[in-house]
JSON list of C-alpha atoms in Angstrom, two decimals:
[
{"chain": "A", "resi": 1, "resn": "MET", "atom": "CA", "xyz": [0.00, 0.00, 0.00]},
{"chain": "A", "resi": 2, "resn": "ASP", "atom": "CA", "xyz": [2.81, 2.36, 0.93]},
{"chain": "A", "resi": 3, "resn": "MET", "atom": "CA", "xyz": [4.49, 1.55, -2.37]},
{"chain": "A", "resi": 4, "resn": "VAL", "atom": "CA", "xyz": [1.34, 2.37, -4.37]},
{"chain": "A", "resi": 5, "resn": "LEU", "atom": "CA", "xyz": [0.93, 5.70, -2.59]},
{"chain": "A", "resi": 6, "resn": "SER", "atom": "CA", "xyz": [4.52, 6.62, -3.14]},
{"chain": "A", "resi": 7, "resn": "VAL", "atom": "CA", "xyz": [4.24, 5.84, -6.88]},
{"chain": "A", "resi": 8, "resn": "TYR", "atom": "CA", "xyz": [1.03, 7.87, -7.05]},
{"chain": "A", "resi": 9, "resn": "LEU", "atom": "CA", "xyz": [2.66, 10.81, -5.26]},
{"chain": "A", "resi": 10, "resn": "ASP", "atom": "CA", "xyz": [5.67, 10.59, -7.59]},
{"chain": "A", "resi": 11, "resn": "ILE", "atom": "CA", "xyz": [3.32, 10.87, -10.56]},
{"chain": "A", "resi": 12, "resn": "LEU", "atom": "CA", "xyz": [1.79, 13.97, -9.00]},
{"chain": "A", "resi": 13, "resn": "GLY", "atom": "CA", "xyz": [5.26, 15.41, -8.51]},
{"chain": "A", "resi": 14, "resn": "ILE", "atom": "CA", "xyz": [5.28, 15.14, -4.74]},
{"chain": "A", "resi": 15, "resn": "SER", "atom": "CA", "xyz": [8.33, 13.41, -3.34]},
{"chain": "A", "resi": 16, "resn": "ASN", "atom": "CA", "xyz": [8.75, 11.63, -0.06]},
{"chain": "A", "resi": 17, "resn": "LYS", "atom": "CA", "xyz": [11.97, 13.18, 1.06]},
{"chain": "A", "resi": 18, "resn": "LYS", "atom": "CA", "xyz": [12.85, 13.28, 4.71]},
{"chain": "A", "resi": 19, "resn": "GLY", "atom": "CA", "xyz": [12.04, 16.96, 4.94]},
{"chain": "A", "resi": 20, "resn": "ASP", "atom": "CA", "xyz": [8.61, 16.63, 3.28]},
{"chain": "A", "resi": 21, "resn": "THR", "atom": "CA", "xyz": [6.96, 14.18, 5.72]},
{"chain": "A", "resi": 22, "resn": "GLY", "atom": "CA", "xyz": [4.27, 16.65, 6.79]},
{"chain": "A", "resi": 23, "resn": "MET", "atom": "CA", "xyz": [3.25, 17.32, 3.22]},
{"chain": "A", "resi": 24, "resn": "TYR", "atom": "CA", "xyz": [3.52, 13.61, 2.40]},
{"chain": "A", "resi": 25, "resn": "ARG", "atom": "CA", "xyz": [1.16, 12.70, 5.26]},
{"chain": "A", "resi": 26, "resn": "SER", "atom": "CA", "xyz": [-1.25, 15.47, 4.28]},
{"chain": "A", "resi": 27, "resn": "MET", "atom": "CA", "xyz": [-1.40, 14.18, 0.71]},
{"chain": "A", "resi": 28, "resn": "ILE", "atom": "CA", "xyz": [-1.98, 10.60, 1.92]},
{"chain": "A", "resi": 29, "resn": "PHE", "atom": "CA", "xyz": [-4.77, 11.86, 4.17]},
{"chain": "A", "resi": 30, "resn": "ILE", "atom": "CA", "xyz": [-6.42, 13.80, 1.30]},
{"chain": "A", "resi": 31, "resn": "ILE", "atom": "CA", "xyz": [-6.14, 10.82, -1.07]},
{"chain": "A", "resi": 32, "resn": "MET", "atom": "CA", "xyz": [-7.63, 8.46, 1.53]},
{"chain": "A", "resi": 33, "resn": "LEU", "atom": "CA", "xyz": [-10.53, 10.88, 2.12]},
{"chain": "A", "resi": 34, "resn": "GLY", "atom": "CA", "xyz": [-11.16, 10.98, -1.64]},
{"chain": "A", "resi": 35, "resn": "VAL", "atom": "CA", "xyz": [-11.23, 7.19, -1.83]},
{"chain": "A", "resi": 36, "resn": "LEU", "atom": "CA", "xyz": [-13.47, 6.95, 1.24]},
{"chain": "A", "resi": 37, "resn": "PHE", "atom": "CA", "xyz": [-16.04, 9.49, 0.01]},
{"chain": "A", "resi": 38, "resn": "GLY", "atom": "CA", "xyz": [-15.91, 8.17, -3.55]},
{"chain": "A", "resi": 39, "resn": "CYS", "atom": "CA", "xyz": [-16.79, 4.66, -2.36]},
{"chain": "A", "resi": 40, "resn": "GLN", "atom": "CA", "xyz": [-19.51, 5.99, -0.08]},
{"chain": "A", "resi": 41, "resn": "GLN", "atom": "CA", "xyz": [-21.16, 7.85, -3.01]},
{"chain": "A", "resi": 42, "resn": "GLN", "atom": "CA", "xyz": [-21.18, 4.65, -5.09]},
{"chain": "A", "resi": 43, "resn": "GLU", "atom": "CA", "xyz": [-22.77, 2.76, -2.18]},
{"chain": "A", "resi": 44, "resn": "GLN", "atom": "CA", "xyz": [-25.55, 5.37, -1.91]},
{"chain": "A", "resi": 45, "resn": "GLU", "atom": "CA", "xyz": [-26.23, 5.17, -5.66]},
{"chain": "A", "resi": 46, "resn": "ASN", "atom": "CA", "xyz": [-26.40, 1.36, -5.48]},
{"chain": "A", "resi": 47, "resn": "ASP", "atom": "CA", "xyz": [-28.82, 1.56, -2.53]},
{"chain": "A", "resi": 48, "resn": "SER", "atom": "CA", "xyz": [-31.13, 3.98, -4.34]},
{"chain": "A", "resi": 49, "resn": "THR", "atom": "CA", "xyz": [-31.08, 1.79, -7.46]},
{"chain": "A", "resi": 50, "resn": "ARG", "atom": "CA", "xyz": [-31.92, -1.28, -5.35]},
{"chain": "A", "resi": 51, "resn": "ASN", "atom": "CA", "xyz": [-34.77, 0.58, -3.64]},
{"chain": "A", "resi": 52, "resn": "GLN", "atom": "CA", "xyz": [-36.23, 1.62, -7.00]},
{"chain": "A", "resi": 53, "resn": "ALA", "atom": "CA", "xyz": [-36.03, -1.97, -8.24]},
{"chain": "A", "resi": 54, "resn": "ASN", "atom": "CA", "xyz": [-37.79, -3.30, -5.12]},
{"chain": "A", "resi": 55, "resn": "GLN", "atom": "CA", "xyz": [-40.75, -0.95, -5.46]},
{"chain": "A", "resi": 56, "resn": "GLY", "atom": "CA", "xyz": [-42.34, -3.12, -8.16]},
{"chain": "A", "resi": 57, "resn": "PRO", "atom": "CA", "xyz": [-43.58, -2.20, -11.62]},
{"chain": "A", "resi": 58, "resn": "PRO", "atom": "CA", "xyz": [-44.63, 1.35, -12.48]},
{"chain": "A", "resi": 59, "resn": "ALA", "atom": "CA", "xyz": [-48.29, 2.18, -12.06]},
{"chain": "A", "resi": 60, "resn": "SER", "atom": "CA", "xyz": [-48.81, 2.31, -15.84]},
{"chain": "A", "resi": 61, "resn": "ILE", "atom": "CA", "xyz": [-48.08, -1.42, -16.23]},
{"chain": "A", "resi": 62, "resn": "GLN", "atom": "CA", "xyz": [-51.12, -3.56, -15.60]},
{"chain": "A", "resi": 63, "resn": "LYS", "atom": "CA", "xyz": [-51.36, -7.31, -15.19]},
{"chain": "A", "resi": 64, "resn": "VAL", "atom": "CA", "xyz": [-52.75, -8.85, -18.36]},
{"chain": "A", "resi": 65, "resn": "PRO", "atom": "CA", "xyz": [-55.22, -11.68, -17.74]},
{"chain": "A", "resi": 66, "resn": "ASP", "atom": "CA", "xyz": [-54.21, -15.09, -19.04]},
{"chain": "A", "resi": 67, "resn": "SER", "atom": "CA", "xyz": [-55.68, -16.41, -22.28]},
{"chain": "A", "resi": 68, "resn": "THR", "atom": "CA", "xyz": [-58.11, -18.72, -20.53]},
{"chain": "A", "resi": 69, "resn": "GLN", "atom": "CA", "xyz": [-59.78, -15.61, -19.09]},
{"chain": "A", "resi": 70, "resn": "LEU", "atom": "CA", "xyz": [-59.73, -13.68, -22.39]},
{"chain": "A", "resi": 71, "resn": "ILE", "atom": "CA", "xyz": [-60.89, -16.55, -24.61]},
{"chain": "A", "resi": 72, "resn": "GLN", "atom": "CA", "xyz": [-64.48, -17.62, -24.10]},
{"chain": "A", "resi": 73, "resn": "GLU", "atom": "CA", "xyz": [-64.48, -20.18, -26.92]},
{"chain": "A", "resi": 74, "resn": "LEU", "atom": "CA", "xyz": [-61.89, -21.48, -29.37]},
{"chain": "A", "resi": 75, "resn": "THR", "atom": "CA", "xyz": [-62.34, -23.89, -32.28]},
{"chain": "A", "resi": 76, "resn": "LEU", "atom": "CA", "xyz": [-59.39, -24.86, -34.47]},
{"chain": "A", "resi": 77, "resn": "GLN", "atom": "CA", "xyz": [-59.29, -27.31, -37.36]},
{"chain": "A", "resi": 78, "resn": "VAL", "atom": "CA", "xyz": [-56.25, -27.93, -39.54]},
{"chain": "A", "resi": 79, "resn": "VAL", "atom": "CA", "xyz": [-56.51, -30.47, -42.38]},
{"chain": "A", "resi": 80, "resn": "TYR", "atom": "CA", "xyz": [-53.58, -31.83, -44.39]},
{"chain": "A", "resi": 81, "resn": "GLN", "atom": "CA", "xyz": [-53.73, -33.31, -47.90]},
{"chain": "A", "resi": 82, "resn": "ASN", "atom": "CA", "xyz": [-53.00, -36.80, -46.54]},
{"chain": "A", "resi": 83, "resn": "GLY", "atom": "CA", "xyz": [-56.02, -36.62, -44.22]},
{"chain": "A", "resi": 84, "resn": "GLU", "atom": "CA", "xyz": [-54.17, -35.88, -40.99]},
{"chain": "A", "resi": 85, "resn": "GLU", "atom": "CA", "xyz": [-55.87, -33.33, -38.76]},
{"chain": "A", "resi": 86, "resn": "VAL", "atom": "CA", "xyz": [-55.35, -31.08, -35.78]},
{"chain": "A", "resi": 87, "resn": "ARG", "atom": "CA", "xyz": [-58.56, -30.27, -33.91]},
{"chain": "A", "resi": 88, "resn": "VAL", "atom": "CA", "xyz": [-59.00, -28.19, -30.78]},
{"chain": "A", "resi": 89, "resn": "HIS", "atom": "CA", "xyz": [-62.21, -27.14, -29.08]},
{"chain": "A", "resi": 90, "resn": "TYR", "atom": "CA", "xyz": [-62.38, -25.13, -25.86]},
{"chain": "A", "resi": 91, "resn": "VAL", "atom": "CA", "xyz": [-65.31, -23.49, -24.10]},
{"chain": "A", "resi": 92, "resn": "GLN", "atom": "CA", "xyz": [-64.51, -21.48, -20.98]},
{"chain": "A", "resi": 93, "resn": "GLY", "atom": "CA", "xyz": [-65.88, -23.17, -17.86]},
{"chain": "A", "resi": 94, "resn": "GLU", "atom": "CA", "xyz": [-67.24, -26.24, -19.67]},
{"chain": "A", "resi": 95, "resn": "GLU", "atom": "CA", "xyz": [-64.51, -28.86, -19.43]},
{"chain": "A", "resi": 96, "resn": "GLU", "atom": "CA", "xyz": [-66.76, -31.61, -20.79]},
{"chain": "A", "resi": 97, "resn": "GLN", "atom": "CA", "xyz": [-66.64, -29.82, -24.18]},
{"chain": "A", "resi": 98, "resn": "TRP", "atom": "CA", "xyz": [-62.85, -29.52, -24.30]},
{"chain": "A", "resi": 99, "resn": "MET", "atom": "CA", "xyz": [-61.16, -31.54, -27.02]},
{"chain": "A", "resi": 100, "resn": "TYR", "atom": "CA", "xyz": [-57.66, -31.81, -28.46]},
{"chain": "A", "resi": 101, "resn": "HIS", "atom": "CA", "xyz": [-56.61, -34.18, -31.22]},
{"chain": "A", "resi": 102, "resn": "ASN", "atom": "CA", "xyz": [-53.41, -33.95, -33.24]},
{"chain": "A", "resi": 103, "resn": "ASP", "atom": "CA", "xyz": [-52.51, -36.67, -35.76]},
{"chain": "A", "resi": 104, "resn": "LEU", "atom": "CA", "xyz": [-49.02, -35.14, -36.01]},
{"chain": "A", "resi": 105, "resn": "ALA", "atom": "CA", "xyz": [-48.15, -35.44, -32.30]},
{"chain": "A", "resi": 106, "resn": "GLU", "atom": "CA", "xyz": [-47.51, -38.29, -29.90]},
{"chain": "A", "resi": 107, "resn": "PRO", "atom": "CA", "xyz": [-49.79, -38.78, -28.04]},
{"chain": "A", "resi": 108, "resn": "SER", "atom": "CA", "xyz": [-52.47, -37.54, -30.39]},
{"chain": "A", "resi": 109, "resn": "THR", "atom": "CA", "xyz": [-54.84, -36.60, -27.55]},
{"chain": "A", "resi": 110, "resn": "ILE", "atom": "CA", "xyz": [-54.17, -34.90, -24.22]},
{"chain": "A", "resi": 111, "resn": "GLU", "atom": "CA", "xyz": [-55.97, -34.47, -20.91]},
{"chain": "A", "resi": 112, "resn": "ASP", "atom": "CA", "xyz": [-58.06, -31.40, -20.11]},
{"chain": "A", "resi": 113, "resn": "GLU", "atom": "CA", "xyz": [-55.41, -30.00, -17.77]},
{"chain": "A", "resi": 114, "resn": "GLU", "atom": "CA", "xyz": [-52.77, -30.19, -20.52]},
{"chain": "A", "resi": 115, "resn": "LEU", "atom": "CA", "xyz": [-55.11, -28.37, -22.92]},
{"chain": "A", "resi": 116, "resn": "TYR", "atom": "CA", "xyz": [-55.62, -25.69, -20.28]},
{"chain": "A", "resi": 117, "resn": "ASP", "atom": "CA", "xyz": [-51.81, -25.36, -19.94]},
{"chain": "A", "resi": 118, "resn": "LYS", "atom": "CA", "xyz": [-51.46, -25.02, -23.73]},
{"chain": "A", "resi": 119, "resn": "LEU", "atom": "CA", "xyz": [-54.13, -22.30, -23.83]},
{"chain": "A", "resi": 120, "resn": "ASN", "atom": "CA", "xyz": [-52.27, -20.42, -21.09]},
{"chain": "A", "resi": 121, "resn": "GLN", "atom": "CA", "xyz": [-49.23, -20.22, -23.40]},
{"chain": "A", "resi": 122, "resn": "LEU", "atom": "CA", "xyz": [-51.22, -18.07, -25.83]},
{"chain": "A", "resi": 123, "resn": "THR", "atom": "CA", "xyz": [-50.72, -14.31, -25.58]},
{"chain": "A", "resi": 124, "resn": "ILE", "atom": "CA", "xyz": [-53.42, -13.18, -27.96]},
{"chain": "A", "resi": 125, "resn": "ASP", "atom": "CA", "xyz": [-56.38, -10.85, -27.69]},
{"chain": "A", "resi": 126, "resn": "LYS", "atom": "CA", "xyz": [-58.93, -9.50, -30.15]},
{"chain": "A", "resi": 127, "resn": "GLY", "atom": "CA", "xyz": [-56.41, -6.95, -31.46]},
{"chain": "A", "resi": 128, "resn": "THR", "atom": "CA", "xyz": [-53.63, -9.41, -32.26]},
{"chain": "A", "resi": 129, "resn": "PHE", "atom": "CA", "xyz": [-52.69, -9.56, -35.95]},
{"chain": "A", "resi": 130, "resn": "THR", "atom": "CA", "xyz": [-53.82, -12.64, -37.89]},
{"chain": "A", "resi": 131, "resn": "GLU", "atom": "CA", "xyz": [-50.24, -13.74, -38.67]},
{"chain": "A", "resi": 132, "resn": "GLU", "atom": "CA", "xyz": [-49.33, -13.63, -34.97]},
{"chain": "A", "resi": 133, "resn": "VAL", "atom": "CA", "xyz": [-52.45, -15.57, -33.96]},
{"chain": "A", "resi": 134, "resn": "ILE", "atom": "CA", "xyz": [-51.72, -18.32, -36.51]},
{"chain": "A", "resi": 135, "resn": "GLN", "atom": "CA", "xyz": [-48.04, -18.41, -35.55]},
{"chain": "A", "resi": 136, "resn": "GLN", "atom": "CA", "xyz": [-48.94, -18.89, -31.88]},
{"chain": "A", "resi": 137, "resn": "MET", "atom": "CA", "xyz": [-51.49, -21.59, -32.75]},
{"chain": "A", "resi": 138, "resn": "ARG", "atom": "CA", "xyz": [-48.86, -23.46, -34.80]},
{"chain": "A", "resi": 139, "resn": "TYR", "atom": "CA", "xyz": [-46.39, -23.30, -31.92]},
{"chain": "A", "resi": 140, "resn": "VAL", "atom": "CA", "xyz": [-48.74, -24.11, -29.03]},
{"chain": "A", "resi": 141, "resn": "PHE", "atom": "CA", "xyz": [-50.76, -26.82, -30.77]},
{"chain": "A", "resi": 142, "resn": "GLU", "atom": "CA", "xyz": [-47.73, -28.29, -32.55]},
{"chain": "A", "resi": 143, "resn": "PHE", "atom": "CA", "xyz": [-48.56, -28.24, -36.23]},
{"chain": "A", "resi": 144, "resn": "GLY", "atom": "CA", "xyz": [-46.74, -26.87, -39.23]},
{"chain": "A", "resi": 145, "resn": "GLY", "atom": "CA", "xyz": [-45.84, -27.56, -42.79]},
{"chain": "A", "resi": 146, "resn": "VAL", "atom": "CA", "xyz": [-48.19, -27.09, -45.71]},
{"chain": "A", "resi": 147, "resn": "TYR", "atom": "CA", "xyz": [-51.82, -27.77, -44.85]},
{"chain": "A", "resi": 148, "resn": "ASP", "atom": "CA", "xyz": [-54.92, -27.57, -47.03]},
{"chain": "A", "resi": 149, "resn": "VAL", "atom": "CA", "xyz": [-57.26, -25.92, -44.53]},
{"chain": "A", "resi": 150, "resn": "LEU", "atom": "CA", "xyz": [-56.81, -23.86, -41.41]},
{"chain": "A", "resi": 151, "resn": "ASP", "atom": "CA", "xyz": [-60.05, -22.75, -39.82]},
{"chain": "A", "resi": 152, "resn": "LEU", "atom": "CA", "xyz": [-59.88, -20.94, -36.48]},
{"chain": "A", "resi": 153, "resn": "GLU", "atom": "CA", "xyz": [-62.67, -19.17, -34.65]},
{"chain": "A", "resi": 154, "resn": "ILE", "atom": "CA", "xyz": [-62.15, -17.42, -31.33]},
{"chain": "A", "resi": 155, "resn": "THR", "atom": "CA", "xyz": [-64.82, -15.75, -29.21]},
{"chain": "A", "resi": 156, "resn": "PHE", "atom": "CA", "xyz": [-63.33, -13.37, -26.67]},
{"chain": "A", "resi": 157, "resn": "ASP", "atom": "CA", "xyz": [-64.68, -12.55, -23.22]},
{"chain": "A", "resi": 158, "resn": "ASP", "atom": "CA", "xyz": [-66.46, -9.40, -24.45]},
{"chain": "A", "resi": 159, "resn": "GLY", "atom": "CA", "xyz": [-68.40, -11.41, -27.07]},
{"chain": "A", "resi": 160, "resn": "THR", "atom": "CA", "xyz": [-66.22, -10.37, -30.03]},
{"chain": "A", "resi": 161, "resn": "THR", "atom": "CA", "xyz": [-65.74, -13.25, -32.47]},
{"chain": "A", "resi": 162, "resn": "ARG", "atom": "CA", "xyz": [-62.75, -13.41, -34.81]},
{"chain": "A", "resi": 163, "resn": "GLN", "atom": "CA", "xyz": [-62.46, -15.82, -37.74]},
{"chain": "A", "resi": 164, "resn": "TYR", "atom": "CA", "xyz": [-58.99, -16.77, -39.03]},
{"chain": "A", "resi": 165, "resn": "GLU", "atom": "CA", "xyz": [-58.54, -18.84, -42.19]},
{"chain": "A", "resi": 166, "resn": "SER", "atom": "CA", "xyz": [-55.75, -19.77, -44.53]}
]
């Protein structure tokens, strides 16, 4: 440490000669105060940043309901030239009407809880662009390639019905 200070003082043009010990000690004291207060300022900035981060999201950000709350009813049918199909039917609150069948996946059918989990992966609403809706359907319900028919109808919680075809 003493070596570092002496090099630093040499750079500043202050020597540590026997007659300059008072000035040498004063410079060491001033440098140490600078280091001490500089570190303290950084600590205060880090604390204020941490406090801002712990306050949660800004008031303008609202929690978006999951898709199973936004989607009242969903019917999807995809038909391939070779006869393979992907079919999904969901009605909010009526589990006995839920259905998932995918000739392209193993297993080709899933339980109601798994269908509910798949629907929760969707991040669509009535304003989502058609391309995005179809892309999410392809990803979540595991179909792709070139199909002959894609027919999708979604009724949202406000009663708005959207038809998507390709």
